[in-house]
Coordinates of C-alpha atoms and ligand atoms in Angstrom, one line a residue:
X1 CA 7.3 6.1 -20.9
X2 CA 8.4 4.3 -17.8
X3 CA 9.3 6.5 -14.8
X4 CA 10.5 3.7 -12.6
X5 CA 12.1 0.4 -13.7
X6 CA 13.2 -2.3 -11.3
X7 CA 14.9 -5.3 -12.9
X8 CA 15.7 -8.4 -10.9
X9 CA 16.5 -6.7 -7.6
X10 CA 17.9 -8.8 -4.8
X11 CA 18.7 -7.6 -1.3
X12 CA 19.4 -9.6 1.9
X13 CA 20.5 -8.6 5.4
X14 CA 22.5 -10.4 8.1
X15 CA 24.8 -12.2 5.7
X16 CA 22.0 -13.5 3.6
X17 CA 19.9 -14.9 6.4
X18 CA 17.1 -12.4 5.8
X19 CA 16.0 -12.2 2.2
X20 CA 14.3 -8.8 2.0
X21 CA 13.9 -8.7 -1.8
X22 CA 14.0 -11.7 -4.1
X23 CA 14.0 -11.1 -7.8
X24 CA 11.8 -7.9 -7.8
X25 CA 11.0 -6.6 -11.3
X26 CA 8.3 -4.1 -12.2
X27 CA 7.8 -0.9 -14.2
X28 CA 5.8 2.2 -13.4
X29 CA 4.6 4.4 -16.2
X30 CA 4.9 8.2 -16.0
X31 CA 2.0 9.7 -14.1
X32 CA 0.9 6.3 -12.8
X33 CA -0.3 5.8 -9.3
X34 CA 1.2 2.4 -8.5
X35 CA 0.7 0.6 -5.2
X36 CA 2.9 -1.8 -3.4
X37 CA 0.5 -3.8 -1.3
X38 CA 1.7 -6.2 1.4
X39 CA 2.0 -6.9 5.1
X40 CA 4.8 -5.9 7.4
X41 CA 8.1 -7.5 6.3
X42 CA 7.1 -7.8 2.7
X43 CA 10.1 -5.7 1.6
X44 CA 8.4 -2.5 0.7
X45 CA 10.7 -0.2 2.7
X46 CA 13.8 -1.9 1.4
X47 CA 12.5 -1.4 -2.1
X48 CA 11.8 2.3 -1.5
X49 CA 15.3 2.8 0.0
X50 CA 16.9 1.2 -3.1
X51 CA 14.9 3.3 -5.5
X52 CA 15.4 6.5 -3.4
X53 CA 19.2 5.8 -3.7
X54 CA 19.6 5.3 0.1
X55 CA 20.5 1.6 -0.1
X56 CA 22.3 -0.5 -2.7
X57 CA 20.8 -3.7 -4.1
X58 CA 23.0 -6.8 -4.1
X59 CA 22.2 -7.4 -7.7
X60 CA 19.8 -6.2 -10.3
X61 CA 19.3 -2.8 -11.8
X62 CA 16.8 0.0 -11.2
X63 CA 16.2 3.4 -12.8
X64 CA 14.1 6.4 -11.9
X65 CA 13.3 8.9 -14.7
X66 CA 15.7 6.9 -16.9
X67 CA 18.5 7.6 -14.4
X68 CA 20.4 4.7 -12.8
X69 CA 20.1 4.4 -9.1
X70 CA 23.8 3.7 -8.7
X71 CA 25.5 6.0 -11.2
X72 CA 23.1 8.9 -11.2
X73 CA 22.1 8.9 -7.5
X74 CA 22.7 12.7 -7.2
X75 CA 20.4 13.6 -10.1
X76 CA 17.7 11.1 -8.8
X77 CA 17.7 12.7 -5.4
X78 CA 16.8 16.1 -6.9
X79 CA 13.8 14.6 -8.8
X80 CA 12.4 12.4 -6.1
X81 CA 10.1 13.2 -3.2
X82 CA 10.4 10.6 -0.5
X83 CA 8.1 10.2 2.4
X84 CA 9.5 7.4 4.6
X85 CA 7.1 5.4 6.7
X86 CA 9.0 6.2 9.9
X87 CA 8.5 9.8 10.7
X88 CA 10.4 12.3 8.5
X89 CA 9.6 15.6 10.2
X90 CA 11.5 17.6 12.8
X91 CA 9.2 17.2 15.8
X92 CA 10.5 20.4 17.5
X93 CA 10.1 22.6 14.5
X94 CA 6.8 24.2 13.7
X95 CA 4.8 23.4 10.6
X96 CA 6.1 26.4 8.8
X97 CA 9.7 25.8 10.0
X98 CA 9.6 22.2 8.7
X99 CA 8.4 23.3 5.3
X100 CA 10.9 26.2 5.1
X101 CA 13.7 23.8 6.1
X102 CA 12.9 21.3 3.3
X103 CA 12.5 24.1 0.8
X104 CA 15.9 25.5 1.8
X105 CA 17.6 22.1 1.5
X106 CA 16.4 21.9 -2.1
X107 CA 17.2 25.5 -2.9
X108 CA 13.6 26.6 -3.3
X109 CA 10.9 28.4 -1.4
X110 CA 7.4 27.6 -0.3
X111 CA 6.1 30.4 -2.6
X112 CA 7.8 28.9 -5.7
X113 CA 6.0 25.6 -5.6
X114 CA 2.9 26.8 -3.7
X115 CA 0.5 25.5 -6.5
X116 CA 1.4 21.9 -5.8
X117 CA 0.9 22.0 -2.0
X118 CA -1.8 24.7 -1.8
X119 CA -4.7 22.3 -1.1
X120 CA -3.0 20.5 1.7
X121 CA -1.2 23.6 3.0
X122 CA -4.4 25.5 3.4
X123 CA -5.6 22.8 5.9
X124 CA -2.3 23.1 7.8
X125 CA -2.2 26.9 7.8
X126 CA -4.3 27.4 11.0
X127 CA -1.6 25.3 12.8
X128 CA 1.4 26.8 11.1
X129 CA 3.1 27.8 14.4
X130 CA 2.4 24.5 16.0
X131 CA 5.3 22.1 16.5
X132 CA 5.1 19.1 14.2
X133 CA 5.3 16.7 17.2
X134 CA 2.0 18.2 18.5
X135 CA 0.0 17.6 15.3
X136 CA -2.5 14.8 14.9
X137 CA -1.5 11.7 12.9
X138 CA -3.4 12.9 9.8
X139 CA -2.0 16.4 10.0
X140 CA 1.6 15.0 10.3
X141 CA 1.1 13.0 7.2
X142 CA -0.2 16.0 5.3
X143 CA 2.8 18.1 6.4
X144 CA 5.2 15.2 5.5
X145 CA 3.6 15.1 2.0
X146 CA 4.0 18.9 1.7
X147 CA 7.7 18.5 2.6
X148 CA 8.2 15.7 0.1
X149 CA 6.6 17.9 -2.6
X150 CA 8.3 21.2 -1.9
X151 CA 11.0 20.8 -4.6
X152 CA 8.4 19.8 -7.2
X153 CA 9.6 16.2 -7.7
X154 CA 8.6 14.3 -10.8
X155 CA 8.4 11.0 -8.8
X156 CA 7.0 10.5 -5.3
X157 CA 7.8 7.6 -3.1
X158 CA 5.3 7.3 -0.2
X159 CA 6.0 4.5 2.3
X160 CA 2.8 3.6 4.1
X161 CA 1.6 7.2 4.3
X162 CA -1.8 6.3 5.7
X163 CA -0.7 3.8 8.4
X164 CA -2.2 4.9 11.7
X165 CA -4.2 7.7 10.1
X166 CA -7.9 8.1 10.7
X167 CA -10.3 7.1 7.9
X168 CA -11.3 10.7 7.0
X169 CA -7.7 11.8 6.7
X170 CA -6.9 8.6 4.7
X171 CA -9.6 9.5 2.2
X172 CA -8.4 13.1 1.9
X173 CA -4.8 11.8 1.5
X174 CA -5.8 9.6 -1.5
X175 CA -7.7 12.5 -3.1
X176 CA -4.6 14.5 -2.8
X177 CA -2.6 11.7 -4.6
X178 CA -5.2 11.7 -7.4
X179 CA -4.6 15.4 -7.8
X180 CA -0.8 15.1 -7.9
X181 CA -1.1 12.3 -10.5
X182 CA -3.2 14.7 -12.6
X183 CA -0.4 17.1 -12.3
X184 CA 1.9 14.6 -14.0
X185 CA 3.7 13.2 -10.9
X186 CA 4.5 9.5 -10.8
X187 CA 3.6 8.0 -7.5
X188 CA 4.8 4.8 -5.9
X189 CA 2.9 4.3 -2.7
X190 CA 2.9 1.4 -0.3
X191 CA 0.2 0.3 2.1
X192 CA -0.7 -2.6 4.2
X193 CA -4.4 -1.8 3.8
X194 CA -5.8 -4.0 1.1
X195 CA -8.8 -1.7 0.5
X196 CA -6.5 1.0 -0.6
X197 CA -5.4 -1.1 -3.6
X198 CA -8.6 -0.2 -5.5
X199 CA -7.4 3.5 -5.4
X200 CA -4.3 2.7 -7.5
X201 CA -4.0 2.4 -11.3
X202 CA -2.0 -0.8 -10.8
X203 CA -0.7 -2.7 -7.9
X204 CA 2.0 -5.2 -7.0
X205 CA 1.0 -7.6 -4.3
X206 CA 4.1 -8.3 -2.2
X207 CA 4.9 -10.9 0.4
X208 CA 8.2 -12.0 2.0
X209 CA 10.3 -10.2 -0.5
X210 CA 8.5 -11.5 -3.6
X211 CA 5.9 -10.0 -6.0
X212 CA 2.9 -12.3 -6.1
X213 CA 1.2 -10.5 -9.0
X214 CA 1.1 -7.2 -10.8
X215 CA -2.1 -5.9 -12.4
X216 CA -4.9 -3.3 -12.2
X217 CA -7.0 -3.9 -9.1
X218 CA -9.8 -5.1 -11.4
X219 CA -7.4 -7.4 -13.2
X220 CA -6.3 -9.0 -10.0
X221 CA -9.9 -9.6 -8.9
X222 CA -10.9 -11.0 -12.3
X223 CA -8.1 -13.6 -12.0
X224 CA -9.5 -14.9 -8.7
X225 CA -9.7 -18.6 -9.4
X226 CA -12.7 -19.7 -7.3
X227 CA -16.2 -19.0 -6.4
X228 CA -16.4 -17.2 -3.1
X229 CA -19.2 -16.9 -0.5
X230 CA -19.8 -14.7 2.5
X231 CA -21.4 -16.6 5.4
X232 CA -22.9 -15.0 8.5
X233 CA -24.8 -16.2 11.7
X234 CA -25.4 -15.1 15.2
X235 CA -22.5 -17.1 16.6
X236 CA -19.7 -16.4 14.2
X237 CA -17.1 -18.4 16.0
X238 CA -19.2 -21.6 16.1
X239 CA -20.0 -21.1 12.4
X240 CA -16.3 -20.8 11.6
X241 CA -15.6 -24.1 13.4
X242 CA -18.4 -25.9 11.5
X243 CA -17.5 -24.4 8.1
X244 CA -13.9 -25.4 8.6
X245 CA -14.9 -29.0 9.6
X246 CA -16.8 -29.5 6.4
X247 CA -14.5 -31.9 4.4
X248 CA -14.7 -30.0 1.1
X249 CA -14.1 -26.6 2.6
X250 CA -11.1 -25.1 0.8
X251 CA -10.6 -22.0 2.9
X252 CA -12.7 -20.1 5.5
X253 CA -11.5 -16.9 7.0
X254 CA -13.0 -14.2 9.3
X255 CA -13.5 -11.1 7.2
X256 CA -14.9 -8.1 9.0
X257 CA -18.4 -9.0 10.0
X258 CA -18.7 -12.2 8.0
X259 CA -16.5 -15.1 7.0
X260 CA -15.3 -15.7 3.4
X261 CA -15.7 -19.3 2.2
X262 CA -14.3 -21.2 -0.7
X263 CA -15.1 -24.8 -1.5
X264 CA -12.9 -27.4 -3.1
X265 CA -15.3 -28.1 -6.0
X266 CA -17.0 -24.7 -6.0
X267 CA -20.8 -24.8 -6.6
X268 CA -20.7 -28.7 -6.8
X269 CA -20.1 -28.6 -3.0
X270 CA -22.5 -25.8 -2.3
X271 CA -25.6 -27.9 -1.4
X272 CA -23.6 -30.4 0.7
X273 CA -22.0 -27.5 2.5
X274 CA -25.4 -25.9 3.3
X275 CA -26.8 -29.2 4.5
X276 CA -23.7 -29.8 6.6
X277 CA -23.9 -26.5 8.3
X278 CA -27.6 -26.9 8.9
X279 CA -27.0 -30.2 10.6
X280 CA -24.1 -29.2 12.7
X281 CA -24.6 -25.5 13.4
X282 CA -28.4 -26.1 13.9
X283 CA -29.4 -22.4 14.0
X284 CA -30.1 -20.1 11.0
X285 CA -27.2 -18.8 8.9
X286 CA -26.9 -16.7 5.8
X287 CA -24.8 -17.5 2.8
X288 CA -24.3 -15.3 -0.3
X289 CA -22.0 -15.5 -3.3
X290 CA -19.8 -12.4 -3.5
X291 CA -17.1 -11.0 -5.7
X292 CA -13.6 -11.5 -4.3
X293 CA -11.8 -8.6 -2.7
X294 CA -8.1 -7.8 -3.1
X295 CA -7.5 -9.4 0.3
X296 CA -9.1 -12.6 -0.9
X297 CA -6.8 -12.5 -4.0
X298 CA -3.8 -11.9 -1.8
X299 CA -4.7 -14.9 0.4
X300 CA -5.2 -17.1 -2.6
X301 CA -1.8 -16.1 -4.0
X302 CA 0.2 -16.4 -0.8
Ligands
ATP401 N1 18.7 -3.0 8.1 C1 18.2 -4.2 8.2 N2 18.8 -5.2 8.9 C2 18.3 -6.5 9.0 N3 17.1 -6.8 8.5 C3 16.4 -5.9 7.9 C4 16.9 -4.5 7.7 N4 16.0 -3.8 7.0 C5 14.9 -4.7 6.7 N5 15.2 -5.9 7.3 C6 14.3 -7.1 7.2 O1 14.0 -7.2 5.8 C7 12.6 -7.7 5.7 C8 11.8 -6.7 4.8 O2 11.7 -5.5 5.6 P1 11.0 -4.1 5.0 O3 11.2 -3.1 6.1 O4 11.6 -3.8 3.7 O5 9.5 -4.6 4.9 P2 8.2 -3.7 4.8 O6 7.3 -4.4 3.8 O7 8.5 -2.3 4.6 O8 7.6 -3.9 6.2 P3 7.5 -2.9 7.5 O9 6.2 -2.1 7.3 O10 7.5 -3.8 8.7 O11 8.8 -2.0 7.4 C9 12.1 -7.8 7.1 O12 12.2 -9.2 7.4 C10 13.0 -6.9 7.9 O13 13.1 -7.4 9.2

């Protein structure tokens, strides 16, 4: 069964000048961990706001748990946990006060749904009297997740929950999401970090209000259309200049500690490329065929 359906959603701002969403359609199955992957301005927040019934689309339909976002907005709000990207907590309230506040709004108590938040809450408990504004980034995100879960939602909307969070907390956060999924909760999560795509069941790659592709992370990688190589040398900048000057270079981008290279005619150009670099870069360099990452796929699609 589909827990979320978006069908041909359009939304623009400033009298149509900014097209935030253009023909967005996708479905998320029950208990699926579905990622919206895309850079700033892709339209992720706008999409969350429409699905969370906080904003109306110009056209198109959407439903959450088979309820219509327009007609049934009150019922949807009771079933959905929404963690907005911009901070959702009351900075001057303590950890415990924030949780109690959200529980009270939804007519429940911390005790009633403790099983869902137990693992995260135990990490927060030593700081329960600390004001939310004084927590670290990772702790704030954990508290915000607890607050979004307090009424035992069937669907969770998490807008960039790991942005600005340290790598250890990011890892813990994703482990928590896996647990929540195993509890039957459907999760729609957005992230600008391409490496987090592999942690989702399926992802939609988004850019400038459009969906470029929807698939499992493995499916997206399998569809990558070209051979790809990683190149490395002591002077990475000079290597990039030379690699880009080779007439049959298709793309060459800096990628962490190496550059990722594609050639117009794939392996047919490989030898000529190596000879060209040897001639113009003059110093030793390493080249190795690799499997594309989600980021490579994103670049190829955009
Ligand atoms: N209320 C608004 N008024 C005008 N433009 C808006 C409004 N909300 C969003 N936009 C614009 O719509 C586009 C999509 O924005 P959105 O916030 O949905 O993207 P995003 O993928 O969530 O990126 P970010 O992480 O920057 O929020 C952007 O160009 C943004 O500037």
